[in-house]
Amino acid sequence: MAKRKLLKGNVGLCYGAIAARCNAFFGYPITPQNEVPEYMSELMPANGGVFIQAESELAAINMVYGAAAAGKRAMTSSSSPGISLKQEGISYIAASELPCVIVNVQRGGPGLGNTLPGQADYFQAVKGGGHGDYRLLTLAPWSVQDCYDFMPMAFDLADKYRNPVMILMDAIIGQMLEQVDLHNDFPVTDFPKPWATNGAKSRTHNIVNSLWIDPDVMEELNNRLKAKYEMAQREETRFQEFYTKDAELVLVAYGCPARICRTVVDLAREEGMRVGLLRPITLYPFPSQQIAALAQNGKRFMVVEMSQGQMVEDVRLAVNGMADVAFYGRTGGIVPNPTEILNEVRASFGKPPVVSYYQNTAPCKEATN
Amino acid sequence: MEKVFERTKGLTDTEFGYCPGCHHSVLHRMVAETLEELDILDKTVGVCPVGCAVFMYEYMSCDIIEAAHGRAPAVATGVKRVIPDRIVFSYQGDGDLASIGTAEIVHAAARGENISVIFINNTTYGMTGGQMAPTTLINQKTTTCPTGRNPAVNGYPIRVCEMLATLDGPSYIERVCPTSPAGFAKTKKAIRHAFENQIAGKGFSLVEVLSNCPTHLRMTPIETYRRIDEEMTKVFPPGVFLDR
């Protein structure tokens, strides 16, 4: 029986991980994702799994590496500065072709930044992040329901591609409360793991490794990774569209700003401006083909992010000069309100700004660590 | 004719690529023999370091994971916690364990992880060309302290066994000195004890092996043994620090 609960996004992730039959969680405290290790410290042992609060982000991701090498479903979660620390391990996991899930509840940056929502880790997430030629399959939830639903999808993608999967969200998605349908209608796929290092019983020994001294062998790995990413591009690209068919202007946004842009679409349409929204669900692979098709149909674009402009570069690559791509971004933990985005939209239609529908409130003060 | 010696099943038939006189080959063999003797070859997962022993996966016939520099105890923790009925060990040098990986080894020991750690201390970075290590002796010349380790600039060598023995987590910690037949026998016994401890579920075991690097110390193997006996044991005294 489906169960409905009022949950924070961070907690929705935890229930999603249990539904995904996650075997192990390794983490380290950092705001604004602390609910994840806190809930997992209870949920994992209660469901026959392993929870360890690691001594560092480095240790946490390397524990994930070990558990994944042993053939188990393992995950970690953190926020921006912590994700930077994990990059070494993520590169090794991708190179060793191990599956795992990494959650980044993004905060303001660079540096220690602040604990408020941000989207400035987009490049780090979708372009690889650590050293070497690899990518993370990257999912962007925009609701607490997504946080729950995306975990089984993330683990399945990780197992299917033997590649780390990142859930890239922000402090708003992590901290906001929404009703969640805790259904259990997830497909259960069996992923055999004959490569796992779990004791060489009745087989020759397995090696999990990312060292390739021979240049031909090293290039072979890079080609194999590339082929995987091309396959993901074909089979896993996911996005959601609202009113793009007749739109003159298509907003492109993910996560929390996509929710706000959804409101802006309605406000703009009430004023007779044909505005639509494309919300990438997978940031990698990126819905480039769909964006190119829209550009070919004469649409122009406006990308809205809580950064100084990162995803906008992928939109421009997809558009490839066929259409105008405008950008609107806020940073520092400031979440753009619908009015300020609407005014950008109005300006692009040659209309003067409107009086605020919403008061632009100052960000509240929070703990810094 | 009677066969009096053969290669242990714990080793593959790959020839060791280590320098002549280097301790790694014989220490690999001791670990491999131990796995065979305890009949745990098919349930053991080894974690190898970054350093010369990075190639351990080529030589051992058990499952092996190659870890990032210093992170082997965290990787071993991840393995052991999800498949606790398997035997998990890490094999690490001094740069790996006592410099870049200090946090990982200290916390694995503090948690009392039920793993066995073989720690090879040869006071230098062998693979990268003989740079200063956390265990480099005072006045020892290396490529990054060419006039000798000066405590005013480079600080002092770290004594891993003594440091970890202050913790409540570990079960067994011993430092051994394989420079004589008796020393080799003792080393083998210590390695075996570290694995027996894990099988018995006693928790974290670490064996520090005082070791050599003829190539970068620019010494014959015999001279390196003399150096271990006369110089290294003064700073790193062999002995059992914990066995409980």
PDB file of N, CA and C in Angstrom, chain B residues 61-117:
ATOM      1  N   SER B  61      46.961 -13.931  -5.932  1.00  0.00           N
ATOM      2  CA  SER B  61      45.892 -14.661  -6.619  1.00  0.00           C
ATOM      3  C   SER B  61      44.550 -14.537  -5.910  1.00  0.00           C
ATOM      4  N   CYS B  62      44.469 -13.670  -4.887  1.00  0.00           N
ATOM      5  CA  CYS B  62      43.162 -13.364  -4.291  1.00  0.00           C
ATOM      6  C   CYS B  62      42.594 -12.129  -4.997  1.00  0.00           C
ATOM      7  N   ASP B  63      41.356 -11.788  -4.697  1.00  0.00           N
ATOM      8  CA  ASP B  63      40.764 -10.556  -5.239  1.00  0.00           C
ATOM      9  C   ASP B  63      41.515  -9.340  -4.691  1.00  0.00           C
ATOM     10  N   ILE B  64      41.713  -8.353  -5.551  1.00  0.00           N
ATOM     11  CA  ILE B  64      42.477  -7.167  -5.128  1.00  0.00           C
ATOM     12  C   ILE B  64      41.802  -5.898  -5.645  1.00  0.00           C
ATOM     13  N   ILE B  65      41.806  -4.889  -4.772  1.00  0.00           N
ATOM     14  CA  ILE B  65      41.347  -3.555  -5.165  1.00  0.00           C
ATOM     15  C   ILE B  65      42.541  -2.612  -5.078  1.00  0.00           C
ATOM     16  N   GLU B  66      42.728  -1.830  -6.115  1.00  0.00           N
ATOM     17  CA  GLU B  66      43.794  -0.829  -6.094  1.00  0.00           C
ATOM     18  C   GLU B  66      43.180   0.478  -5.578  1.00  0.00           C
ATOM     19  N   ALA B  67      43.711   0.970  -4.456  1.00  0.00           N
ATOM     20  CA  ALA B  67      43.132   2.168  -3.830  1.00  0.00           C
ATOM     21  C   ALA B  67      43.886   3.424  -4.236  1.00  0.00           C
ATOM     22  N   ALA B  68      43.268   4.570  -4.011  1.00  0.00           N
ATOM     23  CA  ALA B  68      43.966   5.845  -4.190  1.00  0.00           C
ATOM     24  C   ALA B  68      44.991   5.991  -3.058  1.00  0.00           C
ATOM     25  N   HIS B  69      45.945   6.875  -3.265  1.00  0.00           N
ATOM     26  CA  HIS B  69      47.064   7.050  -2.334  1.00  0.00           C
ATOM     27  C   HIS B  69      46.596   7.332  -0.905  1.00  0.00           C
ATOM     28  N   GLY B  70      46.894   6.415  -0.003  1.00  0.00           N
ATOM     29  CA  GLY B  70      46.583   6.614   1.413  1.00  0.00           C
ATOM     30  C   GLY B  70      45.204   6.163   1.838  1.00  0.00           C
ATOM     31  N   ARG B  71      44.337   5.828   0.859  1.00  0.00           N
ATOM     32  CA  ARG B  71      42.932   5.589   1.208  1.00  0.00           C
ATOM     33  C   ARG B  71      42.602   4.121   1.457  1.00  0.00           C
ATOM     34  N   ALA B  72      43.613   3.254   1.404  1.00  0.00           N
ATOM     35  CA  ALA B  72      43.353   1.815   1.524  1.00  0.00           C
ATOM     36  C   ALA B  72      42.543   1.441   2.771  1.00  0.00           C
ATOM     37  N   PRO B  73      42.818   2.027   3.950  1.00  0.00           N
ATOM     38  CA  PRO B  73      42.019   1.625   5.122  1.00  0.00           C
ATOM     39  C   PRO B  73      40.528   1.983   4.975  1.00  0.00           C
ATOM     40  N   ALA B  74      40.231   3.086   4.285  1.00  0.00           N
ATOM     41  CA  ALA B  74      38.824   3.451   4.057  1.00  0.00           C
ATOM     42  C   ALA B  74      38.184   2.479   3.071  1.00  0.00           C
ATOM     43  N   VAL B  75      38.926   2.135   2.015  1.00  0.00           N
ATOM     44  CA  VAL B  75      38.410   1.178   1.030  1.00  0.00           C
ATOM     45  C   VAL B  75      38.188  -0.179   1.703  1.00  0.00           C
ATOM     46  N   ALA B  76      39.173  -0.600   2.498  1.00  0.00           N
ATOM     47  CA  ALA B  76      39.054  -1.876   3.212  1.00  0.00           C
ATOM     48  C   ALA B  76      37.851  -1.864   4.159  1.00  0.00           C
ATOM     49  N   THR B  77      37.619  -0.720   4.795  1.00  0.00           N
ATOM     50  CA  THR B  77      36.456  -0.570   5.676  1.00  0.00           C
ATOM     51  C   THR B  77      35.165  -0.791   4.894  1.00  0.00           C
ATOM     52  N   GLY B  78      35.086  -0.147   3.723  1.00  0.00           N
ATOM     53  CA  GLY B  78      33.893  -0.286   2.890  1.00  0.00           C
ATOM     54  C   GLY B  78      33.639  -1.736   2.515  1.00  0.00           C
ATOM     55  N   VAL B  79      34.701  -2.461   2.170  1.00  0.00           N
ATOM     56  CA  VAL B  79      34.559  -3.866   1.785  1.00  0.00           C
ATOM     57  C   VAL B  79      34.128  -4.698   2.996  1.00  0.00           C
ATOM     58  N   LYS B  80      34.888  -4.552   4.078  1.00  0.00           N
ATOM     59  CA  LYS B  80      34.665  -5.426   5.251  1.00  0.00           C
ATOM     60  C   LYS B  80      33.262  -5.234   5.837  1.00  0.00           C
ATOM     61  N   ARG B  81      32.782  -3.981   5.840  1.00  0.00           N
ATOM     62  CA  ARG B  81      31.476  -3.737   6.457  1.00  0.00           C
ATOM     63  C   ARG B  81      30.332  -4.338   5.650  1.00  0.00           C
ATOM     64  N   VAL B  82      30.477  -4.389   4.325  1.00  0.00           N
ATOM     65  CA  VAL B  82      29.357  -4.924   3.536  1.00  0.00           C
ATOM     66  C   VAL B  82      29.457  -6.439   3.329  1.00  0.00           C
ATOM     67  N   ILE B  83      30.662  -7.002   3.448  1.00  0.00           N
ATOM     68  CA  ILE B  83      30.793  -8.468   3.383  1.00  0.00           C
ATOM     69  C   ILE B  83      31.673  -8.938   4.548  1.00  0.00           C
ATOM     70  N   PRO B  84      31.115  -8.854   5.763  1.00  0.00           N
ATOM     71  CA  PRO B  84      31.940  -9.087   6.960  1.00  0.00           C
ATOM     72  C   PRO B  84      32.468 -10.511   7.096  1.00  0.00           C
ATOM     73  N   ASP B  85      31.937 -11.462   6.321  1.00  0.00           N
ATOM     74  CA  ASP B  85      32.450 -12.826   6.436  1.00  0.00           C
ATOM     75  C   ASP B  85      33.685 -13.047   5.567  1.00  0.00           C
ATOM     76  N   ARG B  86      34.107 -12.044   4.803  1.00  0.00           N
ATOM     77  CA  ARG B  86      35.333 -12.170   4.023  1.00  0.00           C
ATOM     78  C   ARG B  86      36.513 -11.608   4.825  1.00  0.00           C
ATOM     79  N   ILE B  87      37.714 -11.950   4.374  1.00  0.00           N
ATOM     80  CA  ILE B  87      38.933 -11.468   5.023  1.00  0.00           C
ATOM     81  C   ILE B  87      39.473 -10.300   4.188  1.00  0.00           C
ATOM     82  N   VAL B  88      39.748  -9.196   4.847  1.00  0.00           N
ATOM     83  CA  VAL B  88      40.163  -7.990   4.128  1.00  0.00           C
ATOM     84  C   VAL B  88      41.478  -7.472   4.713  1.00  0.00           C
ATOM     85  N   PHE B  89      42.440  -7.226   3.832  1.00  0.00           N
ATOM     86  CA  PHE B  89      43.704  -6.651   4.316  1.00  0.00           C
ATOM     87  C   PHE B  89      44.128  -5.494   3.427  1.00  0.00           C
ATOM     88  N   SER B  90      44.923  -4.601   4.010  1.00  0.00           N
ATOM     89  CA  SER B  90      45.577  -3.577   3.195  1.00  0.00           C
ATOM     90  C   SER B  90      47.080  -3.760   3.342  1.00  0.00           C
ATOM     91  N   TYR B  91      47.804  -3.356   2.319  1.00  0.00           N
ATOM     92  CA  TYR B  91      49.262  -3.476   2.272  1.00  0.00           C
ATOM     93  C   TYR B  91      49.758  -2.110   1.846  1.00  0.00           C
ATOM     94  N   GLN B  92      50.418  -1.384   2.751  1.00  0.00           N
ATOM     95  CA  GLN B  92      50.727   0.022   2.471  1.00  0.00           C
ATOM     96  C   GLN B  92      52.149   0.395   2.860  1.00  0.00           C
ATOM     97  N   GLY B  93      52.729   1.293   2.114  1.00  0.00           N
ATOM     98  CA  GLY B  93      54.043   1.824   2.442  1.00  0.00           C
ATOM     99  C   GLY B  93      53.948   3.007   3.381  1.00  0.00           C
ATOM    100  N   ASP B  94      55.125   3.576   3.730  1.00  0.00           N
ATOM    101  CA  ASP B  94      55.116   4.651   4.730  1.00  0.00           C
ATOM    102  C   ASP B  94      54.582   5.963   4.174  1.00  0.00           C
ATOM    103  N   GLY B  95      54.846   6.252   2.904  1.00  0.00           N
ATOM    104  CA  GLY B  95      54.286   7.476   2.324  1.00  0.00           C
ATOM    105  C   GLY B  95      52.780   7.382   2.273  1.00  0.00           C
ATOM    106  N   ASP B  96      52.294   6.212   1.883  1.00  0.00           N
ATOM    107  CA  ASP B  96      50.864   5.965   1.738  1.00  0.00           C
ATOM    108  C   ASP B  96      50.154   6.009   3.090  1.00  0.00           C
ATOM    109  N   LEU B  97      50.693   5.271   4.045  1.00  0.00           N
ATOM    110  CA  LEU B  97      49.990   5.093   5.328  1.00  0.00           C
ATOM    111  C   LEU B  97      50.275   6.219   6.317  1.00  0.00           C
ATOM    112  N   ALA B  98      51.554   6.664   6.368  1.00  0.00           N
ATOM    113  CA  ALA B  98      51.932   7.576   7.456  1.00  0.00           C
ATOM    114  C   ALA B  98      51.995   9.034   7.025  1.00  0.00           C
ATOM    115  N   SER B  99      51.775   9.302   5.708  1.00  0.00           N
ATOM    116  CA  SER B  99      51.768  10.704   5.283  1.00  0.00           C
ATOM    117  C   SER B  99      50.406  11.079   4.725  1.00  0.00           C
ATOM    118  N   ILE B 100      50.145  10.682   3.489  1.00  0.00           N
ATOM    119  CA  ILE B 100      48.897  11.133   2.856  1.00  0.00           C
ATOM    120  C   ILE B 100      47.685  10.416   3.428  1.00  0.00           C
ATOM    121  N   GLY B 101      47.910   9.262   4.056  1.00  0.00           N
ATOM    122  CA  GLY B 101      46.780   8.486   4.570  1.00  0.00           C
ATOM    123  C   GLY B 101      46.697   8.407   6.081  1.00  0.00           C
ATOM    124  N   THR B 102      47.234   9.399   6.784  1.00  0.00           N
ATOM    125  CA  THR B 102      47.215   9.316   8.256  1.00  0.00           C
ATOM    126  C   THR B 102      45.798   9.300   8.812  1.00  0.00           C
ATOM    127  N   ALA B 103      44.915  10.115   8.240  1.00  0.00           N
ATOM    128  CA  ALA B 103      43.549  10.170   8.779  1.00  0.00           C
ATOM    129  C   ALA B 103      42.885   8.810   8.631  1.00  0.00           C
ATOM    130  N   GLU B 104      43.045   8.190   7.460  1.00  0.00           N
ATOM    131  CA  GLU B 104      42.366   6.919   7.195  1.00  0.00           C
ATOM    132  C   GLU B 104      42.857   5.817   8.132  1.00  0.00           C
ATOM    133  N   ILE B 105      44.183   5.738   8.367  1.00  0.00           N
ATOM    134  CA  ILE B 105      44.691   4.641   9.208  1.00  0.00           C
ATOM    135  C   ILE B 105      44.312   4.879  10.675  1.00  0.00           C
ATOM    136  N   VAL B 106      44.399   6.136  11.123  1.00  0.00           N
ATOM    137  CA  VAL B 106      44.080   6.424  12.524  1.00  0.00           C
ATOM    138  C   VAL B 106      42.617   6.091  12.809  1.00  0.00           C
ATOM    139  N   HIS B 107      41.723   6.479  11.890  1.00  0.00           N
ATOM    140  CA  HIS B 107      40.302   6.272  12.166  1.00  0.00           C
ATOM    141  C   HIS B 107      39.861   4.828  11.948  1.00  0.00           C
ATOM    142  N   ALA B 108      40.516   4.125  11.017  1.00  0.00           N
ATOM    143  CA  ALA B 108      40.203   2.696  10.878  1.00  0.00           C
ATOM    144  C   ALA B 108      40.616   1.982  12.164  1.00  0.00           C
ATOM    145  N   ALA B 109      41.768   2.370  12.717  1.00  0.00           N
ATOM    146  CA  ALA B 109      42.237   1.781  13.980  1.00  0.00           C
ATOM    147  C   ALA B 109      41.309   2.174  15.129  1.00  0.00           C
ATOM    148  N   ALA B 110      40.901   3.442  15.160  1.00  0.00           N
ATOM    149  CA  ALA B 110      40.031   3.915  16.247  1.00  0.00           C
ATOM    150  C   ALA B 110      38.677   3.221  16.215  1.00  0.00           C
ATOM    151  N   ARG B 111      38.185   2.926  15.009  1.00  0.00           N
ATOM    152  CA  ARG B 111      36.909   2.204  14.907  1.00  0.00           C
ATOM    153  C   ARG B 111      37.076   0.728  15.218  1.00  0.00           C
ATOM    154  N   GLY B 112      38.332   0.298  15.298  1.00  0.00           N
ATOM    155  CA  GLY B 112      38.578  -1.128  15.531  1.00  0.00           C
ATOM    156  C   GLY B 112      38.103  -1.981  14.375  1.00  0.00           C
ATOM    157  N   GLU B 113      38.236  -1.449  13.151  1.00  0.00           N
ATOM    158  CA  GLU B 113      37.811  -2.207  11.968  1.00  0.00           C
ATOM    159  C   GLU B 113      38.460  -3.582  11.995  1.00  0.00           C
ATOM    160  N   ASN B 114      37.693  -4.597  11.684  1.00  0.00           N
ATOM    161  CA  ASN B 114      38.220  -5.962  11.719  1.00  0.00           C
ATOM    162  C   ASN B 114      38.960  -6.275  10.415  1.00  0.00           C
ATOM    163  N   ILE B 115      40.105  -5.594  10.246  1.00  0.00           N
ATOM    164  CA  ILE B 115      40.926  -5.777   9.047  1.00  0.00           C
ATOM    165  C   ILE B 115      42.385  -5.988   9.484  1.00  0.00           C
ATOM    166  N   SER B 116      43.201  -6.484   8.547  1.00  0.00           N
ATOM    167  CA  SER B 116      44.627  -6.662   8.829  1.00  0.00           C
ATOM    168  C   SER B 116      45.413  -5.703   7.944  1.00  0.00           C
ATOM    169  N   VAL B 117      46.339  -4.980   8.566  1.00  0.00           N
ATOM    170  CA  VAL B 117      47.124  -3.993   7.819  1.00  0.00           C
ATOM    171  C   VAL B 117      48.596  -4.401   7.852  1.00  0.00           C
TER     172      VAL B 117
END
